[in-house]
Amino acid sequence: MADIIPNISIDVALFGFKGIKLEVLLIKRDKKPEMDQWSLPGGYVYMDESIKDAAKRRLKELTGITKLYLSQIALFGDTNRYPTRRLVSVLFCALIKPEQFKLIAGSDAKDVEWFKVSELGKLPFDHNEMINTAMLWFKNEIWREPIFINLLPQKFPLNQMQNLFTQFLGEAIDNRNFRKKVISQELVEKLNEKTKGGQQRPAFLYKLKRTI
Amino acid sequence: MADIIPNISIDVALFGFKGIKLEVLLIKRDKKPEMDQWSLPGGYVYMDESIKDAAKRRLKELTGITKLYLSQIALFGDTNRYPTRRLVSVLFCALIKPEQFKLIAGSDAKDVEWFKVSELGKLPFDHNEMINTAMLWFKNEIWREPIFINLLPQKFPLNQMQNLFTQFLGEAIDNRNFRKKVISQELVEKLNEKTKGGQQRPAFLYKLKRTI
DNA sequence: CCAAAAGTGTTCAGCATACACCCATGC
DNA sequence: GCATGGGTGTATGCTGAACACTTTTGG
């Protein structure tokens, strides 16, 4: 069980949403190369473990969560993507509700934290490209399989959902059309509750009718 | 240049079309395991070569063709997919016009031949699953990016094109709707030529207006 | 009463689907 | 003349896109 595949790694882009800006989980590296830099959490694959199982394991180590939507997005195989040796990496993405778990900085991380996707600086290796690839992938999937709904809390106003969609699509959405669409597709169900404590008119809360 | 990445391979599903049935290229293995079995052509990745370059190189070795649409489809990473050691394989697909080149059985193949996709038997390893995955991928892509048009010869009657689409989609297509669609999307252009030598009414030939 | 966000309907165009018959040729 | 595949048009419904104003609350 201790043996790892020497030239393959996995990286996990874990997205979360707390109502305003889409965020991605980064760890502060506690090993070389790129010691102390913030980067996507990665990991190796054991010899007797499938690639996907390695990603699941890594995700569990980070969040404690086991049952989760996890999708293989792309393969990064350029010769020079990793400085010290030839390493091919498989990118996985997952979407979580940050409220549901507590971050755990594993043995190879000094720290772990959420960063707003729109405010990221330069990350080590090809990790910026990985995040861009993931965002593009979500953008293409967004109406085919609205998996991003896993990011939303149990109850939420529709404007929050629309805000989330907007960030994936990278462009404005007409709110009337948006409401019609999510209701006609039976993605959401209206509740008899409203938001409280805002400075403006309270909004009805909705819950998801589907899970993926 | 001689060193290879020990736990990664690529496999190439090369599709061709001669007017009737969709075909896939298989080689007769000249090495263990599965000696003498027909299987997808595969190969290893050199240490100083990107994954995609390895696929391109392998394709060139098989067909002599260098400029070609080549797409990474999926990763096969189960622990037991290869009998003698842990091997993760990246599946690539390409679509070619069989008329344009001559098959070359490489050093690790006793023979190389086209097989009708609909008539394949059990292949070694997970190669049946690979072909199914590729077919499904094409089915999903078929109208978004009609790459399969690379399979068609320079000039072809529309019924041949429709036949090809039908095989990818796995269901019948209404011929009036099909014609309207490919013409309105400007995929094809009508020529002033007709088929000859058939037993029935000659058909107008078309050529592609787009390449991908 | 004012600022701020919530909420609501209609129209239009384009596209996918369904559907059945006549045409041109070789034999 | 008949068998075989080639070729054509219309009507309908759905979906996505565009578009502006009224409502409700807190301060």
XYZ file of C-alpha atoms (C1' of nucleotides) in Angstrom:
478
model
C 0.000 0.000 0.000
C 2.935 2.322 0.556
C 4.177 2.212 -3.039
C 3.111 5.051 -5.259
C 3.062 5.385 -9.015
C 6.148 7.480 -9.625
C 5.101 9.649 -12.552
C 1.437 10.312 -11.884
C -0.215 12.708 -9.512
C -3.707 14.010 -9.008
C -4.721 17.540 -8.229
C -8.036 18.562 -6.777
C -9.769 21.837 -7.501
C -12.314 22.179 -4.747
C -14.821 24.974 -5.200
C -16.992 26.530 -2.560
C -19.497 29.345 -2.387
C -20.523 31.414 0.615
C -23.076 33.599 -1.081
C -20.956 36.205 -2.785
C -17.879 35.117 -4.692
C -16.887 31.718 -5.935
C -13.892 30.402 -4.011
C -11.326 27.697 -4.479
C -9.410 25.794 -1.857
C -5.644 26.193 -1.739
C -3.048 24.762 0.614
C 0.189 26.309 1.758
C 2.816 23.817 0.698
C 4.965 22.210 3.364
C 7.319 20.465 0.961
C 9.530 21.190 -1.959
C 9.329 22.295 -4.637
C 7.524 25.606 -4.165
C 7.631 25.358 -0.385
C 5.314 27.864 1.322
C 3.453 28.718 -1.870
C -0.317 28.454 -2.063
C -1.331 25.797 -4.553
C -4.032 23.285 -5.381
C -4.005 20.250 -3.133
C -2.468 17.323 -4.918
C -1.458 13.820 -4.170
C -0.018 10.616 -5.442
C -1.690 7.406 -6.478
C -0.961 4.155 -4.724
C -0.074 1.163 -6.819
C -3.188 -0.698 -5.784
C -5.570 2.226 -6.013
C -7.510 3.518 -9.002
C -6.942 7.086 -10.125
C -10.382 8.097 -9.012
C -9.976 6.455 -5.637
C -6.829 8.476 -5.117
C -8.780 11.659 -5.750
C -11.511 10.560 -3.349
C -8.966 9.731 -0.708
C -7.264 13.076 -1.058
C -10.554 14.872 -0.802
C -11.411 12.992 2.341
C -8.076 13.892 3.852
C -8.791 17.544 3.154
C -12.393 17.806 4.215
C -13.445 14.610 5.906
C -16.173 14.305 3.318
C -16.578 11.004 1.523
C -19.780 11.208 -0.433
C -19.286 13.920 -2.940
C -19.584 14.719 -6.574
C -16.108 14.414 -8.012
C -15.332 14.747 -11.655
C -12.249 14.061 -13.694
C -11.634 17.118 -15.832
C -8.387 16.897 -17.696
C -4.901 15.543 -17.928
C -1.870 17.777 -17.721
C 1.037 16.065 -19.366
C 3.518 18.627 -20.611
C 7.117 17.651 -20.130
C 8.110 20.725 -18.147
C 5.056 21.230 -15.991
C 6.840 20.047 -12.857
C 10.382 21.161 -12.174
C 12.147 18.245 -10.564
C 10.934 15.293 -12.559
C 8.485 14.135 -15.177
C 5.081 14.206 -13.569
C 1.741 13.853 -15.295
C -1.226 15.120 -13.344
C -4.915 14.313 -13.494
C -7.174 17.156 -12.490
C -10.321 16.480 -10.488
C -12.950 18.965 -9.441
C -15.433 18.906 -6.639
C -18.051 21.331 -5.439
C -18.945 21.635 -1.796
C -20.941 23.632 0.673
C -18.318 25.176 2.951
C -20.815 25.221 5.815
C -20.842 21.433 5.909
C -17.290 20.692 6.920
C -14.122 21.958 8.488
C -10.883 22.278 6.585
C -8.026 20.022 7.588
C -4.460 20.945 6.722
C -2.877 17.588 6.005
C 0.663 16.445 6.648
C 2.032 18.169 3.570
C 0.316 21.497 4.173
C 1.132 24.269 6.602
C -2.253 25.819 6.105
C -5.407 25.539 4.098
C -7.744 28.326 3.053
C -10.394 29.567 0.643
C -9.444 32.079 -2.027
C -11.727 33.997 -4.296
C -11.293 32.679 -7.832
C -11.497 36.161 -9.307
C -8.637 37.407 -7.146
C -6.060 34.686 -7.512
C -2.467 35.593 -8.215
C 0.094 33.452 -9.943
C 0.115 29.930 -8.603
C 2.941 27.399 -8.874
C 3.265 24.892 -11.701
C 0.332 24.979 -14.115
C -2.248 25.440 -11.387
C -3.684 28.646 -12.825
C -4.305 26.811 -16.044
C -5.933 24.005 -14.123
C -8.369 26.395 -12.485
C -9.118 28.025 -15.816
C -9.721 24.631 -17.354
C -12.057 23.711 -14.531
C -13.992 26.962 -14.857
C -14.364 26.460 -18.577
C -15.500 22.916 -18.044
C -18.164 24.058 -15.592
C -19.264 26.757 -17.951
C -19.908 24.194 -20.654
C -21.667 21.820 -18.306
C -23.709 24.373 -16.438
C -27.079 23.772 -18.070
C -26.449 20.233 -19.256
C -25.817 18.934 -15.783
C -26.195 21.644 -13.213
C -23.767 20.105 -10.764
C -22.771 23.480 -9.319
C -26.001 23.366 -7.380
C -24.017 21.316 -4.920
C -22.414 24.589 -3.945
C -25.607 26.115 -2.645
C -26.746 25.895 0.963
C -29.942 24.093 1.977
C -32.032 27.233 1.614
C -31.160 30.174 -0.525
C -32.786 33.073 -2.352
C -32.842 32.815 -6.126
C -30.651 35.850 -6.545
C -27.853 34.018 -4.796
C -28.217 31.134 -7.212
C -28.234 33.519 -10.115
C -25.111 35.201 -8.786
C -23.376 31.826 -8.720
C -24.401 30.993 -12.276
C -23.234 34.366 -13.434
C -19.775 33.738 -12.061
C -19.467 30.455 -13.915
C -20.788 31.863 -17.144
C -18.767 35.033 -16.931
C -21.621 37.180 -18.181
C -24.850 38.692 -16.957
C -28.071 36.682 -16.954
C -31.519 38.192 -17.303
C -33.210 37.568 -13.989
C -36.684 36.951 -15.411
C -35.402 34.357 -17.819
C -33.279 32.774 -15.140
C -36.186 32.370 -12.738
C -38.420 30.945 -15.432
C -35.771 28.437 -16.414
C -34.850 27.046 -13.017
C -38.511 26.735 -12.096
C -39.620 25.162 -15.373
C -36.733 22.700 -15.208
C -37.735 21.843 -11.665
C -34.324 22.526 -10.264
C -35.722 24.429 -7.318
C -38.772 24.560 -5.105
C -40.138 27.632 -3.380
C -40.363 27.554 0.400
C -42.633 29.462 2.747
C -39.730 31.307 4.270
C -37.996 34.538 3.613
C -34.602 35.999 4.273
C -34.358 38.164 7.368
C -32.069 40.932 8.494
C -31.291 42.363 5.097
C -31.420 46.055 4.463
C -34.054 45.650 1.815
C -37.066 43.702 0.862
C -36.853 40.080 2.117
C -36.560 37.390 -0.531
C -38.284 34.041 -0.665
C -36.048 31.080 0.019
C -35.817 28.086 -2.286
C -34.440 24.615 -1.934
C -33.060 22.234 -4.536
C -35.374 19.617 -5.968
C -32.579 17.592 -7.549
C -29.231 16.373 -6.384
C -26.462 15.002 -8.507
C 15.032 9.803 -25.665
C 14.999 6.102 -25.033
C 13.558 6.306 -21.522
C 9.832 5.838 -21.187
C 7.437 6.735 -18.399
C 6.935 3.350 -16.773
C 3.301 3.492 -15.704
C 1.646 5.442 -18.481
C 0.601 4.383 -21.936
C -1.507 5.848 -24.652
C -3.976 4.035 -26.832
C -5.276 5.296 -30.132
C -8.729 4.579 -31.479
C -8.482 5.384 -35.140
C -11.760 5.471 -37.004
C -12.261 5.251 -40.718
C -15.198 5.127 -43.081
C -15.351 3.676 -46.564
C -18.938 4.524 -47.325
C -20.817 1.775 -45.580
C -19.845 0.858 -42.050
C -17.765 2.718 -39.531
C -14.492 0.933 -38.940
C -11.784 1.018 -36.350
C -8.109 0.183 -36.756
C -6.728 -2.770 -34.823
C -3.280 -4.312 -34.735
C -2.335 -7.916 -34.223
C -0.060 -7.845 -31.220
C 3.499 -9.055 -31.605
C 4.358 -8.915 -27.925
C 3.105 -10.154 -24.626
C 0.721 -9.982 -22.983
C -2.111 -10.986 -25.299
C 0.272 -11.951 -28.088
C -1.497 -12.432 -31.435
C -4.707 -10.781 -30.263
C -6.239 -7.910 -32.186
C -6.226 -4.750 -30.085
C -6.084 -0.983 -30.273
C -2.659 0.351 -31.143
C -0.974 1.686 -28.053
C 2.370 3.031 -27.074
C 4.501 4.478 -24.370
C 5.446 8.041 -23.628
C 9.041 9.162 -23.657
C 10.334 11.077 -20.691
C 10.920 14.193 -22.766
C 7.694 14.017 -24.758
C 4.269 15.374 -23.889
C 1.365 12.967 -23.686
C -0.210 14.421 -26.782
C 3.051 14.260 -28.715
C 3.272 10.586 -27.895
C -0.175 10.069 -29.407
C 0.800 12.022 -32.502
C 3.995 10.047 -32.872
C 2.175 6.751 -32.556
C -0.354 7.832 -35.136
C 2.407 8.780 -37.519
C 4.058 5.418 -37.047
C 0.787 3.722 -37.935
C -0.325 5.781 -40.875
C 2.444 8.156 -41.890
C 0.007 11.006 -41.342
C 1.120 13.935 -39.236
C -1.511 16.599 -39.611
C -4.622 15.191 -38.146
C -7.380 15.883 -35.744
C -6.504 14.029 -32.575
C -8.487 14.281 -29.399
C -7.858 13.116 -25.898
C -10.962 11.298 -24.776
C -10.497 9.676 -21.429
C -8.181 8.179 -18.890
C -8.332 4.517 -17.970
C -6.810 4.059 -14.563
C -8.265 0.976 -12.917
C -5.773 -1.041 -10.953
C -6.365 -4.301 -12.782
C -6.812 -3.082 -16.325
C -3.423 -4.431 -17.404
C -2.302 -7.853 -16.249
C 1.413 -7.631 -15.663
C 1.837 -4.288 -13.979
C 0.110 -1.078 -13.015
C -0.487 0.814 -16.215
C -2.659 3.863 -16.689
C -3.704 4.580 -20.231
C -4.792 7.749 -21.967
C -7.187 7.196 -24.827
C -6.922 9.301 -27.962
C -9.187 9.259 -30.971
C -8.589 10.258 -34.522
C -10.723 10.195 -37.630
C -9.233 9.605 -41.038
C -10.067 9.030 -44.637
C -8.725 5.527 -45.338
C -8.182 6.460 -48.968
C -5.469 8.920 -48.001
C -2.871 6.616 -46.548
C -1.511 3.129 -46.335
C -1.454 1.154 -43.131
C 1.919 0.342 -41.635
C 2.274 -2.521 -39.197
C 4.910 -1.253 -36.806
C 7.591 -3.155 -34.957
C 5.221 -4.400 -32.286
C 2.491 -5.527 -34.669
C 2.265 -8.589 -36.847
C -0.547 -7.096 -38.834
C -2.845 -4.132 -39.002
C -6.396 -4.023 -40.304
C -9.751 -2.283 -40.310
C -12.628 -3.861 -38.418
C -16.256 -2.854 -38.502
C -17.175 -1.334 -35.169
C -20.530 -3.057 -35.137
C -18.950 -6.480 -35.555
C -16.166 -6.422 -32.998
C -15.655 -9.348 -30.690
C -14.059 -9.288 -27.294
C -10.813 -7.353 -27.312
C -7.997 -7.611 -24.772
C -7.713 -5.418 -21.694
C -10.386 -2.724 -21.524
C -10.259 -1.979 -25.226
C -13.939 -2.663 -25.836
C -14.765 -0.140 -23.172
C -12.387 2.309 -24.802
C -14.180 2.013 -28.119
C -17.544 2.399 -26.436
C -16.301 5.473 -24.628
C -15.043 6.950 -27.876
C -18.331 6.264 -29.651
C -20.278 7.874 -26.845
C -17.970 10.859 -26.902
C -18.514 11.291 -30.623
C -22.228 10.964 -30.215
C -22.248 13.825 -27.755
C -20.003 15.986 -29.899
C -21.584 15.245 -33.221
C -23.538 18.458 -33.692
C -21.483 20.656 -31.417
C -18.285 20.119 -33.351
C -18.868 17.860 -36.306
C -15.350 16.499 -36.366
C -16.446 13.213 -37.880
C -16.650 15.014 -41.175
C -12.956 14.275 -41.367
C -13.995 10.746 -42.162
C -15.640 11.642 -45.420
C -13.885 11.599 -48.759
C -13.389 14.738 -50.834
C -16.656 14.268 -52.648
C -19.575 12.321 -51.367
C -23.347 12.059 -51.742
C -25.379 13.300 -48.797
C -26.796 9.882 -48.119
C -23.328 8.646 -47.335
C -22.886 11.448 -44.846
C -26.245 10.701 -43.305
C -25.326 7.051 -43.047
C -22.201 8.012 -41.124
C -24.104 10.266 -38.728
C -26.653 7.558 -38.150
C -23.944 5.155 -37.045
C -22.597 7.595 -34.503
C -26.003 8.506 -33.176
C -27.257 4.957 -33.103
C -30.675 5.913 -34.407
C -32.381 6.851 -37.639
C -32.348 10.427 -38.902
C -35.062 11.945 -41.045
C -33.401 12.636 -44.366
C -35.236 15.872 -45.107
C -34.317 17.358 -41.761
C -30.773 16.138 -42.115
C -30.310 17.804 -45.487
C -31.809 21.053 -44.293
C -29.530 21.094 -41.296
C -26.204 20.412 -42.954
C -26.980 22.946 -45.656
C -28.254 25.655 -43.323
C -25.232 25.188 -41.082
C -23.014 25.479 -44.125
C -21.244 22.224 -43.465
C -21.443 21.148 -47.072
C -21.553 22.603 -50.545
C -23.264 21.086 -53.534
C -21.112 20.261 -56.545
C -22.027 19.979 -60.183
C -21.213 16.318 -60.261
C -23.110 13.145 -59.719
C -22.306 9.641 -58.718
C -21.897 7.205 -61.575
C -22.172 3.496 -61.926
C -24.816 2.912 -59.315
C -27.803 0.721 -59.979
C -30.179 3.593 -59.429
C -30.645 7.268 -59.832
C -27.323 9.134 -59.579
C -26.857 11.369 -56.541
C -25.362 14.834 -56.438
C -21.939 15.018 -54.824
C -21.101 17.453 -52.062
C -17.890 18.658 -50.529
C -17.158 19.954 -47.050
C -17.143 23.685 -46.514
C -15.461 23.469 -43.124
C -12.534 21.577 -41.770
C -11.641 21.077 -38.152
C -40.016 59.338 1.289
C -36.068 57.387 -0.483
C -32.708 53.823 -1.454
C -32.075 49.107 -2.558
C -33.055 44.820 -3.906
C -37.156 41.511 -5.096
C -40.218 40.180 -8.171
C -43.031 39.689 -12.402
C -45.109 38.682 -18.471
C -45.081 39.091 -23.138
C -43.333 38.964 -27.664
C -40.446 37.122 -31.229
C -37.295 34.379 -33.846
C -34.942 30.224 -34.663
C -34.571 25.431 -34.433
C -35.953 20.570 -33.975
C -39.493 17.454 -35.182
C -42.967 15.110 -37.653
C -44.635 13.628 -41.785
C -45.418 11.287 -47.520
C -44.799 11.449 -52.047
C -42.612 12.002 -56.773
C -38.160 11.452 -59.480
C -34.379 9.518 -62.204
C -31.936 5.821 -63.537
C -30.476 0.735 -64.594
C -32.020 -3.477 -65.726
C -42.296 -1.024 -66.371
C -40.525 -1.896 -62.168
C -37.263 -1.888 -58.475
C -34.133 1.022 -56.066
C -32.410 4.585 -53.838
C -32.487 10.076 -54.595
C -34.664 14.015 -53.576
C -38.047 17.604 -51.875
C -41.688 21.345 -48.376
C -44.782 22.521 -44.779
C -46.790 22.966 -40.285
C -46.152 22.861 -35.323
C -44.269 23.427 -30.747
C -40.539 24.447 -27.780
C -36.833 27.104 -26.129
C -33.857 31.020 -25.615
C -33.487 36.001 -25.873
C -34.902 40.611 -25.439
C -37.094 43.893 -22.848
C -38.998 47.770 -18.079
C -41.602 48.526 -14.488
C -43.889 47.769 -9.820
C -43.385 46.022 -5.023
C -41.633 45.611 -0.471
C -38.923 46.576 3.134
C -35.416 49.299 6.296
C -33.671 53.445 7.528
